XYZ file of C-alpha atoms in Angstrom:
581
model
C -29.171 -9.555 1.935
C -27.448 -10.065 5.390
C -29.289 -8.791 8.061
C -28.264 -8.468 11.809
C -31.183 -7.599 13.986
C -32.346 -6.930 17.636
C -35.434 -9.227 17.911
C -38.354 -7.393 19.721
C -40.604 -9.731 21.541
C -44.241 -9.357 21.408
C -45.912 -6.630 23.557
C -47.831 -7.178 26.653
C -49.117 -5.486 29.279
C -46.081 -7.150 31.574
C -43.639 -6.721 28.734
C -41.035 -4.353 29.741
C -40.175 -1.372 26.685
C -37.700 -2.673 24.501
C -34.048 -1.296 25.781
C -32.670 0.805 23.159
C -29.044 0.961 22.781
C -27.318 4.666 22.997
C -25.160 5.802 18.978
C -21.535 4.541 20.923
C -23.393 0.452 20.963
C -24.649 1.074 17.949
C -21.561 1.927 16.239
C -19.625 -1.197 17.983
C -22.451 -3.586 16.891
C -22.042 -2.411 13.580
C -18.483 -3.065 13.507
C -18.720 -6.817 14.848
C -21.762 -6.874 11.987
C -19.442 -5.935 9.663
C -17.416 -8.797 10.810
C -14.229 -6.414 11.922
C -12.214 -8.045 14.418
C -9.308 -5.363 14.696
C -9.365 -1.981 15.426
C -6.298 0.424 15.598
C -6.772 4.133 17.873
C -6.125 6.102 20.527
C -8.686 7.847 22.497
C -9.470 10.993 23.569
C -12.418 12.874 24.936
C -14.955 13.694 21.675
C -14.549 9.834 21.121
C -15.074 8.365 24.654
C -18.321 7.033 24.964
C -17.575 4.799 21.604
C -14.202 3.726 23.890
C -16.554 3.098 26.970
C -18.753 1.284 24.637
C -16.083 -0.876 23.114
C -14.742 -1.987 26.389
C -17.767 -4.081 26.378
C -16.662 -5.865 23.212
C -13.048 -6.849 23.824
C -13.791 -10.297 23.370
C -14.800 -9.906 19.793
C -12.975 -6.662 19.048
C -9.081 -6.290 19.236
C -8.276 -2.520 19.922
C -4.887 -2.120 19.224
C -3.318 1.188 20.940
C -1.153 3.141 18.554
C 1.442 5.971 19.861
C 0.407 8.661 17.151
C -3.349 8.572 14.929
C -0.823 8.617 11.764
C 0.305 5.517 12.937
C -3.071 4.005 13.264
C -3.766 4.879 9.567
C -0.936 3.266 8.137
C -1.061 0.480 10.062
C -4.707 0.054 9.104
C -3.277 0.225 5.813
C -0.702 -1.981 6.029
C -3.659 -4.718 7.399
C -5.792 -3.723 4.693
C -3.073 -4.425 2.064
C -3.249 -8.091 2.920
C -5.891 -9.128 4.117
C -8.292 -6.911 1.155
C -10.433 -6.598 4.112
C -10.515 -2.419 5.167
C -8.262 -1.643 7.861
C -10.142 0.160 10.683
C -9.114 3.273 13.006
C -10.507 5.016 15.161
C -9.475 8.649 17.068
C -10.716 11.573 18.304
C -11.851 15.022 17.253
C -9.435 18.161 16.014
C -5.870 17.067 16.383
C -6.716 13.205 16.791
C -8.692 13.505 13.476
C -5.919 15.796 11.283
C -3.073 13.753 12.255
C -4.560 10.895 10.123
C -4.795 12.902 7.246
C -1.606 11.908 5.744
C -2.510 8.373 5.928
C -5.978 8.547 4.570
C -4.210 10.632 1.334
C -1.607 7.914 1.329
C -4.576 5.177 1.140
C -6.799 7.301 -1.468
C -3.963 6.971 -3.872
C -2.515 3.526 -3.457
C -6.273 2.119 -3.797
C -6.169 1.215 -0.161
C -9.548 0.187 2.050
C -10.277 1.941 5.428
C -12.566 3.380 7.213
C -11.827 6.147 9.836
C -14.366 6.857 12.520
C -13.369 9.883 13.837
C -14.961 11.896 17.362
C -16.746 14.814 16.925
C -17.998 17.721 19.503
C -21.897 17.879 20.055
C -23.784 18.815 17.573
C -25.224 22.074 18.809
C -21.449 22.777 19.604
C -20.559 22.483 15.647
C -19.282 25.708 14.217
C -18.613 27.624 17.522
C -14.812 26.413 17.552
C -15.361 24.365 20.850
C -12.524 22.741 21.690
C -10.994 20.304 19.779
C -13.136 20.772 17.096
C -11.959 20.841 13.215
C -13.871 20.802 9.677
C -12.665 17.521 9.200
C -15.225 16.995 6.708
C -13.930 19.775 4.521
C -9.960 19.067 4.999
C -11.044 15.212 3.878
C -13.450 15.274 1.363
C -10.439 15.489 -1.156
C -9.205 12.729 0.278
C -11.500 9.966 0.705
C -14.271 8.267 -1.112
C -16.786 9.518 1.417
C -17.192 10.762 4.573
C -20.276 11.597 6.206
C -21.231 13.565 9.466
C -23.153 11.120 12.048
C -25.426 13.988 14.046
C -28.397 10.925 14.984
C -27.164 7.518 16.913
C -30.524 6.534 14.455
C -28.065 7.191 11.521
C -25.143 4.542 12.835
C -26.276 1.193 11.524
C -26.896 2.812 7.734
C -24.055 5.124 7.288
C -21.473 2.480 8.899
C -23.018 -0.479 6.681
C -22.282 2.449 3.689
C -18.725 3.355 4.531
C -17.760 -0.466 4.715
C -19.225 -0.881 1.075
C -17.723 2.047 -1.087
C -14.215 1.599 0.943
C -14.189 -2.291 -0.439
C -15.699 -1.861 -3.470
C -14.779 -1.078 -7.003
C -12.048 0.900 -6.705
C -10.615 0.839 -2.975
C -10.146 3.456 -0.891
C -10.389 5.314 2.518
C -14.208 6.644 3.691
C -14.430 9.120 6.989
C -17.109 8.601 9.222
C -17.419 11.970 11.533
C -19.694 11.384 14.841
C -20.843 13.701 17.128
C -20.337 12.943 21.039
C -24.234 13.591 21.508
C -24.755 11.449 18.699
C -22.664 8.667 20.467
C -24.292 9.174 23.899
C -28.146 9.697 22.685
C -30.364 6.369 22.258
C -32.030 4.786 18.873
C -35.406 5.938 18.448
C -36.284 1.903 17.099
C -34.383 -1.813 17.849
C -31.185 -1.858 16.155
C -31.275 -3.900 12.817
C -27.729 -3.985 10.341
C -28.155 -4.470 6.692
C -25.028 -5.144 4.704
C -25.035 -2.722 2.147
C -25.236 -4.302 -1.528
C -26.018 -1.357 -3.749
C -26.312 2.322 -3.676
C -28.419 4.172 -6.779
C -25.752 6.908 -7.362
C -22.255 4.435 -7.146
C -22.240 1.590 -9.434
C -18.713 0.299 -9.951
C -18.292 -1.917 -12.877
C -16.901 -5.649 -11.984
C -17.746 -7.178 -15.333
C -16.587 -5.873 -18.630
C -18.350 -5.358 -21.474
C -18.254 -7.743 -24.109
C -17.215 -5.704 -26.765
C -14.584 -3.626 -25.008
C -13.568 -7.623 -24.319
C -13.669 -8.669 -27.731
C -12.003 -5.320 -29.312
C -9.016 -6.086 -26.457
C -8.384 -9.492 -27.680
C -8.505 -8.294 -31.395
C -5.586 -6.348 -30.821
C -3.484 -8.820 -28.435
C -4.370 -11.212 -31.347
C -2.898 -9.528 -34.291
C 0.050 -7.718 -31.932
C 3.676 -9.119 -32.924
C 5.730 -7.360 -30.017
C 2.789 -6.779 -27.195
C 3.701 -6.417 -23.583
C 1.681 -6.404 -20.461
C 2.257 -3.555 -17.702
C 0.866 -5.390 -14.385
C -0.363 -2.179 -11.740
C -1.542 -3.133 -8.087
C -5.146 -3.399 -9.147
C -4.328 -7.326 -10.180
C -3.474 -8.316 -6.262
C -6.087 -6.196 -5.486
C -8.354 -8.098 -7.442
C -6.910 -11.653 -6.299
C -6.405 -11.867 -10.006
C -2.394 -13.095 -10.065
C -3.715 -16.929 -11.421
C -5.859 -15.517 -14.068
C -3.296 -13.135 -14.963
C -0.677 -16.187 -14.859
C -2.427 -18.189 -17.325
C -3.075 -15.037 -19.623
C 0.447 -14.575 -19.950
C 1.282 -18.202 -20.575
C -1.393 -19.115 -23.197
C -0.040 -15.410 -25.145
C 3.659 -15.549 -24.441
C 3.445 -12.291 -23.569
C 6.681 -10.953 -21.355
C 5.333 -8.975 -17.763
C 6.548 -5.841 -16.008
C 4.864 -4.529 -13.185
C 5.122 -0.880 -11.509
C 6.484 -0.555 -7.991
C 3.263 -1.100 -6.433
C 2.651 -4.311 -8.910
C 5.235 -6.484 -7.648
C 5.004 -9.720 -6.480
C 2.342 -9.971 -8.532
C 4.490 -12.540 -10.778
C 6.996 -14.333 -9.392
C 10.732 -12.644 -10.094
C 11.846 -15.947 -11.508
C 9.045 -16.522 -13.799
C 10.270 -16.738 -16.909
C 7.720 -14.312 -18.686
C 8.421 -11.845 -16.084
C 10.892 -9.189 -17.016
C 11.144 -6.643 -14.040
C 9.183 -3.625 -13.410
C 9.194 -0.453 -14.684
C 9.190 3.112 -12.969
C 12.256 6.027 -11.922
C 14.870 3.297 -10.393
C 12.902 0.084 -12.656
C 14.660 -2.060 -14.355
C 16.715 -0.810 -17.480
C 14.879 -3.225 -20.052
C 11.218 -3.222 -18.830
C 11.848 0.910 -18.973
C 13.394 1.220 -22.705
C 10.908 -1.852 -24.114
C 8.303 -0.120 -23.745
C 8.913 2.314 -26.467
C 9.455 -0.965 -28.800
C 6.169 -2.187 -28.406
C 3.533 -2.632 -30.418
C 0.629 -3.320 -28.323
C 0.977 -2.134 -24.532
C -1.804 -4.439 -22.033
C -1.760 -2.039 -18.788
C -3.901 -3.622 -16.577
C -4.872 -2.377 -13.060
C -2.598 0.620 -13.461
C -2.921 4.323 -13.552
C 0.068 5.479 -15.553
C 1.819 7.398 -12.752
C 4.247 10.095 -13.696
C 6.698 7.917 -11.815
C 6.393 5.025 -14.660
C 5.910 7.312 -18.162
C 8.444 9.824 -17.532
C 7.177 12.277 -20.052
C 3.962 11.251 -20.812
C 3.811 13.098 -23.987
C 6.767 11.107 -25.395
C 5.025 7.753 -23.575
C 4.375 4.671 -25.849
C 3.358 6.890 -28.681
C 3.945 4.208 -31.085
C 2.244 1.547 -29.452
C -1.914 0.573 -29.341
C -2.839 0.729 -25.974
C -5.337 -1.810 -23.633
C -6.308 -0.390 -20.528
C -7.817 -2.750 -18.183
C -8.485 -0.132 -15.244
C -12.130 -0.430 -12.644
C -12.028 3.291 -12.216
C -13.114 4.748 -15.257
C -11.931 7.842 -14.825
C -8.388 6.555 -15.066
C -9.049 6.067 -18.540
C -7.933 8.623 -20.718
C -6.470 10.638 -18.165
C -2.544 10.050 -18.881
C -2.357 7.584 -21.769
C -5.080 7.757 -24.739
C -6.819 4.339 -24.426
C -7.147 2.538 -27.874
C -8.695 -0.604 -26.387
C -10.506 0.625 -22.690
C -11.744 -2.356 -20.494
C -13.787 -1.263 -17.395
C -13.542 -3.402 -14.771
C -12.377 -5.920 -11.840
C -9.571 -7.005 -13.351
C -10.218 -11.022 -12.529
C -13.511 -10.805 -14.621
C -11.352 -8.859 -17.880
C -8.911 -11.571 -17.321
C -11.233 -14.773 -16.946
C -13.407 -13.148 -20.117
C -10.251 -12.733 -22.102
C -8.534 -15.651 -21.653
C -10.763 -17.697 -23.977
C -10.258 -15.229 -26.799
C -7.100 -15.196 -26.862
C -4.973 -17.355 -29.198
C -1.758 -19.200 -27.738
C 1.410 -17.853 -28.903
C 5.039 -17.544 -28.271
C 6.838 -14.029 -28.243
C 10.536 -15.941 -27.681
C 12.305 -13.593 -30.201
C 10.406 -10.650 -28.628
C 11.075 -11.416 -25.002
C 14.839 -12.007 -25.780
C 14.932 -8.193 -26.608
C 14.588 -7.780 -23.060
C 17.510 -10.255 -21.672
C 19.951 -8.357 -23.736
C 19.406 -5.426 -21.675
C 19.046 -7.484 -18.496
C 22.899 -8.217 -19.506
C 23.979 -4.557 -19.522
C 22.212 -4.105 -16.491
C 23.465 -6.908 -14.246
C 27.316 -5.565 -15.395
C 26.814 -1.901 -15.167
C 24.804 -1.990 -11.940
C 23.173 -5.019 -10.630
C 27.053 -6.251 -9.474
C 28.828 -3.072 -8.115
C 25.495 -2.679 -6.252
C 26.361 -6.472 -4.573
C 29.934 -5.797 -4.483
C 32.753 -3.770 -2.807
C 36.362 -3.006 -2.804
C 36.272 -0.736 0.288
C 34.799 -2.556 2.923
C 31.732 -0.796 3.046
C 28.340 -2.487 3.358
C 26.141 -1.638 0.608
C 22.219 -1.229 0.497
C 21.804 -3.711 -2.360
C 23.873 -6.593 -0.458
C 21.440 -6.222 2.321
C 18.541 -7.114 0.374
C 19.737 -9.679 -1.267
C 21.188 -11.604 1.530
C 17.672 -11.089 2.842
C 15.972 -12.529 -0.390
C 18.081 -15.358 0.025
C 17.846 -16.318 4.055
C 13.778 -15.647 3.625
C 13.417 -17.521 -0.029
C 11.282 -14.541 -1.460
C 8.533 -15.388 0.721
C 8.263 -12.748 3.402
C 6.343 -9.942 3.024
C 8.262 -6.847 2.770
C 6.957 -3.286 3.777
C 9.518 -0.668 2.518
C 9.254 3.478 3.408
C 10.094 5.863 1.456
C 13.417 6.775 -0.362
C 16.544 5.074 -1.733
C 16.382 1.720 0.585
C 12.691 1.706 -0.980
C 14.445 1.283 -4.337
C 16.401 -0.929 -3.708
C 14.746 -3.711 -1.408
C 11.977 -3.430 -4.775
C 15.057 -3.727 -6.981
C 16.997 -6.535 -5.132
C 14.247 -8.822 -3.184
C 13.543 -11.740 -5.341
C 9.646 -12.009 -4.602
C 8.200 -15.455 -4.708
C 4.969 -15.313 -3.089
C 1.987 -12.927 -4.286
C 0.894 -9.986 -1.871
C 4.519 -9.225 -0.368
C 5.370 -5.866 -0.716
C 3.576 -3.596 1.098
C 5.032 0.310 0.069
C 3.735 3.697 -0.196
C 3.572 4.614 -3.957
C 1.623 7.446 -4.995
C 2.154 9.798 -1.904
C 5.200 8.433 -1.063
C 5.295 8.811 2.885
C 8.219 9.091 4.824
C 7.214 7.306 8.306
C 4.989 4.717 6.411
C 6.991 1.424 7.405
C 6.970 0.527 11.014
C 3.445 1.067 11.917
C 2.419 -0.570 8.076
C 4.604 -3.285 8.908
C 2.502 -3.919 12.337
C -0.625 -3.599 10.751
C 0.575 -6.343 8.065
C 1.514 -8.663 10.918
C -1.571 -8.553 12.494
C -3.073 -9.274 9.349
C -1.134 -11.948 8.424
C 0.365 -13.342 11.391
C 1.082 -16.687 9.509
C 3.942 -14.627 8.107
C 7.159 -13.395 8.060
C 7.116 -9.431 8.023
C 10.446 -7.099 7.693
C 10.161 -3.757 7.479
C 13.131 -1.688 5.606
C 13.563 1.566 6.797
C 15.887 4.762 6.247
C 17.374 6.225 8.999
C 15.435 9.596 8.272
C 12.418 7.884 7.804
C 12.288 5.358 11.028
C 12.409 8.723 13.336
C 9.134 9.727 11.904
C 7.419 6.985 13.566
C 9.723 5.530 15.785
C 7.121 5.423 18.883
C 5.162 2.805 17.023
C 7.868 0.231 18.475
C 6.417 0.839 21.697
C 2.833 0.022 19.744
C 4.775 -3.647 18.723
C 6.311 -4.684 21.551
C 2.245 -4.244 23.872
C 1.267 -6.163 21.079
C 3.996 -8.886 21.210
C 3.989 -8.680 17.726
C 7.090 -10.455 15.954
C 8.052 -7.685 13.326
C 11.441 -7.867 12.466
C 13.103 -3.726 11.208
C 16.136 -2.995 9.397
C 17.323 0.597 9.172
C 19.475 1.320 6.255
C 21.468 3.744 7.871
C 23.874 6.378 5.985
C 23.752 9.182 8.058
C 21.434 10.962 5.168
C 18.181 11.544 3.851
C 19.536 9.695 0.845
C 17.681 10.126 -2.185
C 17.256 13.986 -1.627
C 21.236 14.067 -1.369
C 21.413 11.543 -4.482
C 19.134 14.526 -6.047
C 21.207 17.272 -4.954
C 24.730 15.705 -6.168
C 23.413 14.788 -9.656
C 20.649 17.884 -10.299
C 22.341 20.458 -8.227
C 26.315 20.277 -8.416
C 26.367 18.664 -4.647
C 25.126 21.123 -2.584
C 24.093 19.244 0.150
C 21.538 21.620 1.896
C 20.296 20.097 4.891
C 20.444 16.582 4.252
C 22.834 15.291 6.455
C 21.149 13.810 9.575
C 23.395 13.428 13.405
C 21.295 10.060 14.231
C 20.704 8.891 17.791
C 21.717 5.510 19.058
C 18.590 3.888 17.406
C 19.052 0.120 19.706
C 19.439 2.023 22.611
C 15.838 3.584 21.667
C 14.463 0.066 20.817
C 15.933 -1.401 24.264
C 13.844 1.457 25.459
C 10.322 0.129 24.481
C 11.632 -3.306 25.446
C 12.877 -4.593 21.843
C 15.716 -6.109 20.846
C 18.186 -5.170 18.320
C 21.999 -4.902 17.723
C 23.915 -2.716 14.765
C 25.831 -4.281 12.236
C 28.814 -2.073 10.479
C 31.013 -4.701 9.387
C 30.385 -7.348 6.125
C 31.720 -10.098 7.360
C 29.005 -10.001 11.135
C 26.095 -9.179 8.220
C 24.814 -12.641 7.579
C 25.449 -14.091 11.300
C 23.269 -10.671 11.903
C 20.566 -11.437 9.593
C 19.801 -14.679 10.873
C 20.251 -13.102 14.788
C 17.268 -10.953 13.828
C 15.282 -13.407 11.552
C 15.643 -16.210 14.164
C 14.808 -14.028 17.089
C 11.355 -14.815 19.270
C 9.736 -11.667 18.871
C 10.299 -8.508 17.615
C 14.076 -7.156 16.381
C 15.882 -3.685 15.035
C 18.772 -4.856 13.392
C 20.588 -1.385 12.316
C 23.043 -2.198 9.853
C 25.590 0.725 8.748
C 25.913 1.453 4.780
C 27.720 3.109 2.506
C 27.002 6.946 2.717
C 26.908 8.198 -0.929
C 25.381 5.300 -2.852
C 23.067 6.185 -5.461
C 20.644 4.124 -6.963
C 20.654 3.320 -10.845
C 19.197 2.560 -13.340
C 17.153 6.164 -12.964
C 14.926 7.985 -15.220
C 15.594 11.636 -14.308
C 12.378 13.428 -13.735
C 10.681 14.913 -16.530
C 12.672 13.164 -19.424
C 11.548 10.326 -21.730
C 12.152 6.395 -20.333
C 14.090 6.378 -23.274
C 16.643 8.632 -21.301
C 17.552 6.325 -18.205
C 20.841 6.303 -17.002
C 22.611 3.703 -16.067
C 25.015 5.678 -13.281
């Protein structure tokens, strides 16, 4: 084990008492322990003596300064998404603590790693409503892995060394850390010491499979003659995309992912066959009620990718590779469960398995790849009126960046389609909000992804109704010089209700139509740079304006107001029923 200690020197009679450091130090030293060198918050008076204390540590700490505490959880998510590391915030009590809320939700169901430290009044001021305080402890224990009330600066080292461990481990997620101001100001009763946590008695995640669930998995993939793997975002998060390559190339086996699962596999990968979901792709969605043997690994079998689960892949056996046990079961009945990391199922079934070649079976899939390219994939690329289409956008994209930027999409039709129409090449490059689908989640994820990976390229694709959710995290990029590079899909519409409302409810448009301010007049504001495009022919000369730009850019570019986005499996109905407009 790892330990981090203060080193007491032997007592004399001139030895001086051993300085003890106050909860605030304690906390910071834990963090640089932990080996954190990011932090994203905003201050505020239950959480100021850990902000006096880390003004001492801006050497080895970066503080980033957000505009809003929801944007400092998604942009610790978007960090966390790729580096695997757990993205860090920190805020104050009552308001400072609920407005992260939606974030840590968003990160409890998209398997994300953080941990919030969050300021709390003193502790003989809890439960007399001082002010600015909140049960944040109640309003997040649905919400997070853990979270734990710091009352003792004795408490810091252990509890902090605990959060780190269940956020990263088995299955990720977010963990709350609630301290006390008089917890942050008192001293340590002893030296300060840090032990990583390794272990704790009552939360044992399984990495390695059993043997037998192993063996019984293989049996089936073995004796399958139209199998097909279903790729979920626990593969990335497992660093498992080379194990899972050479799986599907010793098997033959063709590879959808969900939304969250791409990029997993490269698009051009001839095994890979598109991913599945409400606006998937129109072959990976009506395959999979022609399997015979369904391989779901690192997925939860979201409502969003069965449709009607009781009309889901009933004729089918069904693997499920899945860490989180209690995933198992829960949706989809589990002929073949596997519990655990997904890089150890993978490594232990790969020499079980016996090479094959599914050619015949995979060719099921191009045929509908055909109908799909004429019916949707071209119109969507194409028009006779002049007007720029979401689809083109993304694809001219995909082209200028070669698949190999990273990609963090909000919430709604443009979501769709930059997952339908960016031709990923690299693993790790789509960073979206999935289960809890969060309007606002793009611009500060997108910053958090850049400072994470600052070796890459990172666009964000926004909606116009989403990008004035969190539109004052520009001001967060441009302090932080950070080069993200924003395109709003604009329409004038919060698009996929209104795409709802003119198929489901006879086109009564009830308060969807948005009057949109001058959005690069806002971005000159905070000191970015930006232009609007509204005309086809000035969309690839303003691509490669943005793209080529020192720094960071808002390139607003003007789209068709009424597209809708097809394929789509209408809520409630069988993937058997997707239209196809």
């Amino acid at each position: 084990m790892e330990v981090i200690a203060s080193v007491m020197p032997e007592v004399t009679e001139t030895t001086p008492a051993p300085a003890y450091i106050n909860g605030s130090h304690a906390l910071m030293q834990s963090l640089v322990a932990e080996g954190v060198d990011t932090i994203f918050g905003y201050p505020g008076g239950a959480i100021m003596p850990v902000y006096d204390a880390l003004y001492d540590f801006q050497e080895r700490i970066n503080h980033i300064l957000v505009r809003h505490e929801q944007g400092a959880g998604h942009a610790a998510e978007g960090y966390a998404r790729v580096t695997g590391r757990a993205g860090v915030c920190l805020v104050t009590s009552g308001p400072g603590a609920t407005n992260l809320v939606t974030a840590i939700a968003d990160a409890l169901i998209d398997s994300t790693p953080m941990v919030c430290i969050v300021g709390q009044v003193a502790k003989k001021l809890l439960g007399t409503d001082a002010f600015q305080e909140a049960d944040v402890m109640g309003v997040t224990m649905p919400i997070t892995k853990w979270n734990y009330q710091i009352t003792s600066a004795d408490e810091v080292p252990d509890v902090i060394s605990k959060a780190f461990y269940i956020a990263q481990s088995g299955r990720p997620g977010p963990v709350l850390i609630d301290i006390t101001k008089s917890a942050q100001l008192e001293l340590m009763t002893r030296p300060f010491a840090y032990e990583r946590c390794q272990s704790i008695i009552s939360y044992k995640p399984r990495r390695v499979p059993k043997p037998d669930q192993v063996e019984a998995a293989a049996q089936l993939i073995n004796t399958a003659k139209k199998p097909y793997v279903l790729v979920g975002h626990g593969v990335q998060i497992a660093k498992a995309e080379d194990e899972l390559l050479a799986f599907a190339e010793k098997t033959g086996i063709p590879v959808a992912t969900t939304l969250l699962g791409q990029s997993t596999i490269s698009t051009d990968h001839p095994l890979y066959v598109g991913w599945l979901g409400m606006h998937g792709n129109y072959g990976p969605n009506v395959m999979t009620d022609q399997a015979d043997v369904i391989i779901a690994i690192g997925m939860r079998f979201d409502d969003r990718v069965t449709g009607d689960a009781s009309k889901f892949i009933k004729q089918a056996k069904v693997i499920h590779i899945e860490i989180d046990p209690s995933e198992i079961d829960k949706i989809v009945h589990a002929d073949a469960p596997v519990v655990g990391d997904a890089k150890e199922v993978l490594k232990a079934l790969l020499p079980l398995v016996q090479p094959n070649d599914h050619t015949v079976w995979r060719n099921e899939f191009r045929k509908y790849d055909a109908i799909e390219n004429e019916t949707i994939t071209v119109p969507a690329l194409t028009s006779s009126d002049g007007k720029i289409k979401m689809g083109e956008v993304i694809d001219l994209l995909s082209q200028k960046t070669k698949g190999e930027a990273i990609l963090v999409t909000d919430v709604g039709q443009h979501q769709m389609m930059a997952s339908r129409y960016y031709q990923f090449r690299r693993p790790n490059s789509l960073v979206t909000s999935g289960g809890m689908g969060t309007m606002g989640f793009a611009l500060p994820a997108a910053f958090g992804a850049q400072v994470g990976a600052p070796d890459r390229q990172v666009v964000a694709i926004i909606g116009d109704g989403c990008f004035q959710m969190t539109l004052q995290e520009l001001g967060t990029i441009v302090q932080n010089k950070q080069p993200v590079k924003a395109i709003i899909l604009n329409n004038n519409f919060l698009g996929m209700v209104r795409q709802w409302q003119q198929l489901f409810h006879e086109r009564r448009y009830s308060f969807v139509e948005l009057q949109n301010p001058d959005f690069i007049t806002i971005a000159k504001g905070f000191g970015m740079a930006g232009q609007t495009c509204s005309e086809r022919e000035n969309l690839s000369a303003a691509l490669d304006t943005m793209l080529n730009h020192d720094g960071p850019f808002l390139l607003e570019v003007i789209v068709e107001k009424e597209e809708n986005v097809f394929p789509m499996v209408p809520a409630g109905t069988s993937v058997s029923q997707i239209r196809l407009r």
